[in-house]
mmCIF file of C-alpha atoms in Angstrom:
data_model
loop_
_atom_site.group_PDB
_atom_site.id
_atom_site.type_symbol
_atom_site.label_atom_id
_atom_site.label_comp_id
_atom_site.label_asym_id
_atom_site.label_seq_id
_atom_site.Cartn_x
_atom_site.Cartn_y
_atom_site.Cartn_z
ATOM 1 C CA MET A 188 -18.800 22.367 39.793
ATOM 2 C CA LYS A 189 -21.061 22.788 36.728
ATOM 3 C CA LYS A 190 -18.023 23.503 34.550
ATOM 4 C CA GLN A 191 -16.266 20.254 35.789
ATOM 5 C CA LEU A 192 -19.397 18.329 35.022
ATOM 6 C CA LEU A 193 -19.581 19.776 31.523
ATOM 7 C CA VAL A 194 -15.919 19.086 30.826
ATOM 8 C CA LEU A 195 -16.456 15.440 32.082
ATOM 9 C CA LEU A 196 -19.475 15.069 29.852
ATOM 10 C CA ILE A 197 -17.551 16.354 26.796
ATOM 11 C CA THR A 198 -14.644 13.919 27.578
ATOM 12 C CA VAL A 199 -17.169 11.006 27.617
ATOM 13 C CA LEU A 200 -18.876 12.051 24.407
ATOM 14 C CA LEU A 201 -15.627 12.670 22.592
ATOM 15 C CA GLY A 202 -14.237 9.397 23.786
ATOM 16 C CA PHE A 203 -17.272 7.537 22.568
ATOM 17 C CA GLY A 204 -17.166 9.384 19.267
ATOM 18 C CA ALA A 205 -13.539 8.693 18.769
ATOM 19 C CA ASN A 206 -13.833 4.988 19.425
ATOM 20 C CA ALA A 207 -16.881 4.813 17.104
ATOM 21 C CA GLN A 208 -14.795 6.653 14.467
ATOM 22 C CA LEU A 209 -11.895 4.133 15.102
ATOM 23 C CA LYS A 210 -14.201 1.148 14.296
ATOM 24 C CA SER A 211 -15.812 2.832 11.238
ATOM 25 C CA THR A 212 -12.804 4.544 9.566
ATOM 26 C CA GLU A 213 -11.827 2.644 6.506
ATOM 27 C CA THR A 214 -8.166 1.811 5.699
ATOM 28 C CA ASN A 215 -7.335 2.955 2.244
ATOM 29 C CA VAL A 216 -4.577 1.160 0.309
ATOM 30 C CA LEU A 217 -3.236 2.129 -3.108
ATOM 31 C CA VAL A 218 -2.157 -0.447 -5.630
ATOM 32 C CA LEU A 219 0.006 1.504 -8.102
ATOM 33 C CA ILE A 220 1.475 -0.238 -11.223
ATOM 34 C CA TYR A 221 2.921 0.142 -14.567
ATOM 35 C CA SER A 222 2.053 -2.615 -17.028
ATOM 36 C CA GLN A 223 2.187 -2.683 -20.767
ATOM 37 C CA ASN A 224 0.932 -6.124 -21.741
ATOM 38 C CA GLY A 225 -1.158 -6.850 -18.681
ATOM 39 C CA GLY A 226 0.884 -9.308 -16.733
ATOM 40 C CA THR A 227 1.664 -6.900 -13.801
ATOM 41 C CA TYR A 228 -2.083 -5.890 -13.989
ATOM 42 C CA LYS A 229 -3.217 -9.370 -13.303
ATOM 43 C CA MET A 230 -1.011 -9.629 -10.301
ATOM 44 C CA ALA A 231 -2.284 -6.163 -9.216
ATOM 45 C CA LYS A 232 -5.905 -7.529 -9.289
ATOM 46 C CA SER A 233 -4.951 -10.313 -6.955
ATOM 47 C CA ILE A 234 -3.057 -7.955 -4.545
ATOM 48 C CA ALA A 235 -6.176 -5.734 -4.446
ATOM 49 C CA GLU A 236 -8.347 -8.773 -3.836
ATOM 50 C CA GLY A 237 -6.207 -9.685 -0.802
ATOM 51 C CA ILE A 238 -6.298 -6.118 0.492
ATOM 52 C CA GLN A 239 -10.063 -5.967 0.342
ATOM 53 C CA GLU A 240 -10.446 -9.387 2.085
ATOM 54 C CA TYR A 241 -8.934 -7.695 5.216
ATOM 55 C CA PRO A 242 -11.735 -6.200 7.260
ATOM 56 C CA ASN A 243 -12.650 -2.554 6.697
ATOM 57 C CA THR A 244 -10.101 -2.051 4.059
ATOM 58 C CA LYS A 245 -10.383 -0.553 0.663
ATOM 59 C CA ALA A 246 -8.142 -1.108 -2.378
ATOM 60 C CA THR A 247 -7.683 1.605 -5.181
ATOM 61 C CA LEU A 248 -5.920 0.449 -8.386
ATOM 62 C CA LYS A 249 -4.058 3.015 -10.493
ATOM 63 C CA ARG A 250 -1.284 3.261 -12.944
ATOM 64 C CA VAL A 251 1.578 5.627 -13.477
ATOM 65 C CA PRO A 252 1.717 7.549 -16.714
ATOM 66 C CA SER A 253 3.489 6.144 -19.745
ATOM 67 C CA ILE A 254 6.692 7.856 -20.985
ATOM 68 C CA ASN A 255 5.832 7.355 -24.545
ATOM 69 C CA PRO A 256 2.293 8.811 -25.137
ATOM 70 C CA LYS A 257 2.181 6.618 -28.402
ATOM 71 C CA GLU A 258 2.824 3.441 -26.467
ATOM 72 C CA LYS A 259 0.021 0.771 -26.944
ATOM 73 C CA LEU A 260 -1.177 -0.518 -23.552
ATOM 74 C CA ASN A 261 -3.276 -3.570 -22.705
ATOM 75 C CA ALA A 262 -6.939 -2.411 -22.988
ATOM 76 C CA ASP A 263 -7.682 -3.113 -19.242
ATOM 77 C CA VAL A 264 -4.582 -1.305 -18.194
ATOM 78 C CA GLU A 265 -5.380 1.782 -20.350
ATOM 79 C CA LYS A 266 -8.685 2.248 -18.551
ATOM 80 C CA LEU A 267 -7.056 2.653 -15.107
ATOM 81 C CA PRO A 268 -6.905 6.102 -13.688
ATOM 82 C CA ILE A 269 -3.375 7.738 -13.675
ATOM 83 C CA ALA A 270 -1.983 8.597 -10.284
ATOM 84 C CA THR A 271 -0.163 11.718 -9.392
ATOM 85 C CA ILE A 272 2.931 11.641 -7.133
ATOM 86 C CA ASP A 273 1.273 14.021 -4.526
ATOM 87 C CA GLU A 274 -1.608 11.714 -3.844
ATOM 88 C CA LEU A 275 0.661 8.918 -2.464
ATOM 89 C CA ALA A 276 0.635 10.706 0.926
ATOM 90 C CA ASN A 277 -3.150 10.298 1.192
ATOM 91 C CA TYR A 278 -3.097 6.556 1.453
ATOM 92 C CA ASP A 279 -2.622 4.314 4.514
ATOM 93 C CA GLY A 280 -0.555 1.871 2.644
ATOM 94 C CA ILE A 281 0.680 1.388 -1.051
ATOM 95 C CA ALA A 282 1.608 -1.780 -3.078
ATOM 96 C CA PHE A 283 3.765 -1.004 -6.035
ATOM 97 C CA GLY A 284 3.883 -3.270 -9.128
ATOM 98 C CA SER A 285 6.221 -3.113 -12.196
ATOM 99 C CA PRO A 286 7.661 -5.303 -14.914
ATOM 100 C CA VAL A 287 11.320 -6.237 -14.470
ATOM 101 C CA HIS A 288 13.470 -4.224 -16.852
ATOM 102 C CA PHE A 289 17.165 -5.404 -16.851
ATOM 103 C CA ALA A 290 17.015 -6.334 -13.189
ATOM 104 C CA ASN A 291 15.397 -3.057 -12.289
ATOM 105 C CA ILE A 292 12.054 -1.306 -12.247
ATOM 106 C CA SER A 293 10.517 0.001 -15.383
ATOM 107 C CA ALA A 294 11.659 3.337 -16.737
ATOM 108 C CA GLU A 295 7.955 4.541 -16.329
ATOM 109 C CA MET A 296 8.012 3.750 -12.485
ATOM 110 C CA ASN A 297 11.299 5.238 -12.183
ATOM 111 C CA SER A 298 10.263 8.492 -13.944
ATOM 112 C CA PHE A 299 7.306 8.610 -11.613
ATOM 113 C CA PHE A 300 9.446 8.425 -8.431
ATOM 114 C CA SER A 301 11.765 11.116 -9.876
ATOM 115 C CA GLN A 302 9.072 13.475 -8.999
ATOM 116 C CA SER A 303 9.059 12.556 -5.347
ATOM 117 C CA ILE A 304 11.607 14.690 -3.888
ATOM 118 C CA PRO A 305 9.040 17.049 -2.233
ATOM 119 C CA LEU A 306 7.648 14.030 -0.651
ATOM 120 C CA TRP A 307 10.909 12.983 0.623
ATOM 121 C CA THR A 308 11.916 16.346 2.065
ATOM 122 C CA SER A 309 8.585 16.719 3.784
ATOM 123 C CA ARG A 310 8.767 13.082 5.026
ATOM 124 C CA ALA A 311 5.202 12.596 3.843
ATOM 125 C CA LEU A 312 5.631 8.847 3.206
ATOM 126 C CA GLU A 313 7.681 8.164 6.382
ATOM 127 C CA GLY A 314 6.319 5.186 8.412
ATOM 128 C CA LYS A 315 3.774 4.265 5.575
ATOM 129 C CA PRO A 316 3.721 0.490 4.962
ATOM 130 C CA THR A 317 4.459 -0.611 1.431
ATOM 131 C CA THR A 318 5.092 -3.776 -0.618
ATOM 132 C CA VAL A 319 6.486 -4.590 -4.029
ATOM 133 C CA PHE A 320 5.373 -7.252 -6.709
ATOM 134 C CA MET A 321 6.607 -7.616 -10.248
ATOM 135 C CA SER A 322 6.355 -9.460 -13.494
ATOM 136 C CA ALA A 323 9.490 -10.840 -15.404
ATOM 137 C CA GLY A 324 9.587 -12.165 -18.916
ATOM 138 C CA SER A 325 12.427 -14.686 -18.348
ATOM 139 C CA GLY A 326 12.484 -14.405 -14.571
ATOM 140 C CA ALA A 327 16.024 -13.191 -14.640
ATOM 141 C CA GLY A 328 16.814 -10.394 -12.213
ATOM 142 C CA LYS A 329 13.476 -10.345 -10.440
ATOM 143 C CA GLU A 330 14.862 -10.412 -6.930
ATOM 144 C CA ALA A 331 17.429 -7.778 -7.785
ATOM 145 C CA ALA A 332 14.675 -5.617 -9.202
ATOM 146 C CA ILE A 333 12.515 -5.936 -6.096
ATOM 147 C CA LEU A 334 15.556 -4.966 -3.918
ATOM 148 C CA SER A 335 16.286 -2.038 -6.116
ATOM 149 C CA PHE A 336 12.724 -0.809 -5.608
ATOM 150 C CA TRP A 337 13.155 -1.286 -1.865
ATOM 151 C CA ASN A 338 16.156 1.172 -1.996
ATOM 152 C CA ILE A 339 13.672 3.894 -3.188
ATOM 153 C CA LEU A 340 10.977 3.087 -0.626
ATOM 154 C CA ALA A 341 13.564 2.811 2.184
ATOM 155 C CA SER A 342 14.900 6.190 1.231
ATOM 156 C CA HIS A 343 11.414 7.549 1.848
ATOM 157 C CA GLY A 344 11.326 5.847 5.346
ATOM 158 C CA MET A 345 8.474 3.554 4.365
ATOM 159 C CA VAL A 346 7.866 0.310 6.222
ATOM 160 C CA ILE A 347 8.473 -2.518 3.772
ATOM 161 C CA VAL A 348 6.274 -5.644 3.952
ATOM 162 C CA PRO A 349 7.939 -8.781 2.378
ATOM 163 C CA THR A 350 6.328 -12.085 1.674
ATOM 164 C CA GLY A 351 8.753 -14.356 3.461
ATOM 165 C CA ILE A 352 7.522 -17.985 3.046
ATOM 166 C CA MET A 353 3.757 -17.092 2.900
ATOM 167 C CA GLY A 354 1.846 -18.928 -0.009
ATOM 168 C CA THR A 355 3.933 -22.130 0.257
ATOM 169 C CA ALA A 356 0.976 -24.239 1.262
ATOM 170 C CA THR A 357 -0.726 -23.570 -2.172
ATOM 171 C CA LEU A 358 2.463 -23.637 -4.318
ATOM 172 C CA ASP A 359 2.334 -25.809 -7.391
ATOM 173 C CA LYS A 360 5.812 -27.514 -7.365
ATOM 174 C CA SER A 361 5.230 -29.138 -10.741
ATOM 175 C CA ALA A 362 5.716 -25.866 -12.681
ATOM 176 C CA PRO A 363 8.227 -23.063 -12.449
ATOM 177 C CA GLN A 364 6.981 -20.268 -10.304
ATOM 178 C CA GLY A 365 8.264 -16.631 -10.059
ATOM 179 C CA ASN A 366 7.583 -16.195 -6.418
ATOM 180 C CA THR A 367 10.304 -14.755 -4.122
ATOM 181 C CA PRO A 368 10.652 -14.123 -0.346
ATOM 182 C CA PHE A 369 10.697 -10.487 -1.121
ATOM 183 C CA GLY A 370 7.503 -10.230 -3.149
ATOM 184 C CA ALA A 371 5.200 -12.073 -5.601
ATOM 185 C CA THR A 372 6.438 -12.078 -9.209
ATOM 186 C CA SER A 373 5.234 -13.831 -12.333
ATOM 187 C CA LEU A 374 7.326 -15.702 -14.951
ATOM 188 C CA ALA A 375 5.479 -13.947 -17.715
ATOM 189 C CA GLY A 376 7.499 -15.794 -20.594
ATOM 190 C CA SER A 377 7.136 -19.259 -19.084
ATOM 191 C CA THR A 378 4.966 -21.990 -20.308
ATOM 192 C CA GLY A 379 1.221 -22.391 -19.150
ATOM 193 C CA THR A 380 -1.174 -19.707 -18.065
ATOM 194 C CA ARG A 381 0.643 -16.780 -16.549
ATOM 195 C CA PRO A 382 0.390 -15.478 -13.933
ATOM 196 C CA SER A 383 0.013 -18.959 -12.586
ATOM 197 C CA GLN A 384 -2.450 -19.687 -9.821
ATOM 198 C CA SER A 385 0.385 -20.054 -7.409
ATOM 199 C CA GLU A 386 1.668 -16.651 -8.247
ATOM 200 C CA LEU A 387 -1.700 -15.090 -7.958
ATOM 201 C CA ASN A 388 -2.301 -16.852 -4.588
ATOM 202 C CA LEU A 389 0.922 -15.354 -3.201
ATOM 203 C CA ALA A 390 -0.024 -11.905 -4.570
ATOM 204 C CA LYS A 391 -3.391 -12.280 -2.779
ATOM 205 C CA GLU A 392 -1.536 -13.156 0.477
ATOM 206 C CA GLN A 393 0.780 -10.297 0.002
ATOM 207 C CA GLY A 394 -2.059 -7.906 -0.329
ATOM 208 C CA LYS A 395 -3.700 -9.205 2.776
ATOM 209 C CA ALA A 396 -0.363 -8.900 4.648
ATOM 210 C CA LEU A 397 -0.012 -5.240 3.579
ATOM 211 C CA ALA A 398 -3.657 -4.449 4.574
ATOM 212 C CA ARG A 399 -3.133 -5.968 8.108
ATOM 213 C CA VAL A 400 0.016 -3.778 8.623
ATOM 214 C CA ALA A 401 -1.616 -0.697 7.163
ATOM 215 C CA SER A 402 -4.733 -1.223 9.303
ATOM 216 C CA GLY A 403 -2.739 -1.922 12.551
ATOM 217 C CA LEU A 404 -0.606 1.245 12.079
ATOM 218 C CA LYS A 405 -3.591 3.356 11.372
ATOM 219 C CA ASN A 406 -5.570 2.080 14.335
ATOM 220 C CA THR A 407 -2.464 2.705 16.589
ATOM 221 C CA GLU A 408 -2.335 6.264 15.510
ATOM 222 C CA ASN A 409 -5.940 6.655 15.970
ATOM 223 C CA ILE A 410 -5.748 5.324 19.518
ATOM 224 C CA LYS A 411 -2.791 7.734 20.240
ATOM 225 C CA THR A 412 -4.975 10.664 19.119
ATOM 226 C CA VAL A 413 -7.814 9.602 21.338
ATOM 227 C CA LYS A 414 -5.475 9.331 24.364
ATOM 228 C CA GLN A 415 -3.980 12.697 23.641
ATOM 229 C CA LEU A 416 -7.386 14.209 23.320
ATOM 230 C CA ARG A 417 -8.467 12.648 26.661
ATOM 231 C CA GLN A 418 -5.344 13.929 28.414
ATOM 232 C CA LYS A 419 -5.900 17.363 27.217
ATOM 233 C CA LEU A 420 -9.467 17.401 28.281
ATOM 234 C CA LYS A 421 -8.224 16.063 31.769
ATOM 235 C CA MET A 422 -5.750 18.856 32.132
ATOM 236 C CA MET A 423 -8.615 21.367 31.214
ATOM 237 C CA SER A 424 -10.675 19.826 33.864
ATOM 238 C CA ILE A 425 -7.934 20.119 36.538
ATOM 239 C CA LYS A 426 -7.211 23.651 35.592
ATOM 240 C CA ARG A 427 -10.791 24.651 35.941
#
């Protein structure tokens, strides 16, 4: 009888502790970019802002390494910490940002993902939510570039979060915008301040949407873990 009471007490305490942990555990989202002149970096800051507006969520902004070590980067971009391919598995969600190069992602981002075969074979990114945003000089090929990036992420089994028609309420229709239903983009070579406020607004909404999915999936996994733990303790109690 004493053993059964002890098991019951442990069950209650663990259940309380697990629930408390569920509420306090922070959702960690990585914003990973390549940016030379700073256009993609500005979009990334809005993505990160949207992520951190979602409750109990933290955004970490990093960049992929340059292929050419002599390449001159924007001063703010150069200050960003450089990510390693292995650390991608440590985050609850990832937003990827790149300039559009010939309707595709940048060579630097492509080179970074060429190192991801061990992550692919171990299924380390499977089920992890992700989203893509980009910056294009002329705007040509921006949607094709996002979709080409999706091919890589889908191959890893990641859950892709698109933008759909979000951000239309704050869209400035008097000026050309780079936004797409797949992800926020900026017309870097267009007139006026770029990224535009409309482009930044959508990037912020996109970050918030990613955070919502990442948080929801993480909490679902935590709840599963709690239920499994309780079930095991229940079986232990029955056996005793």
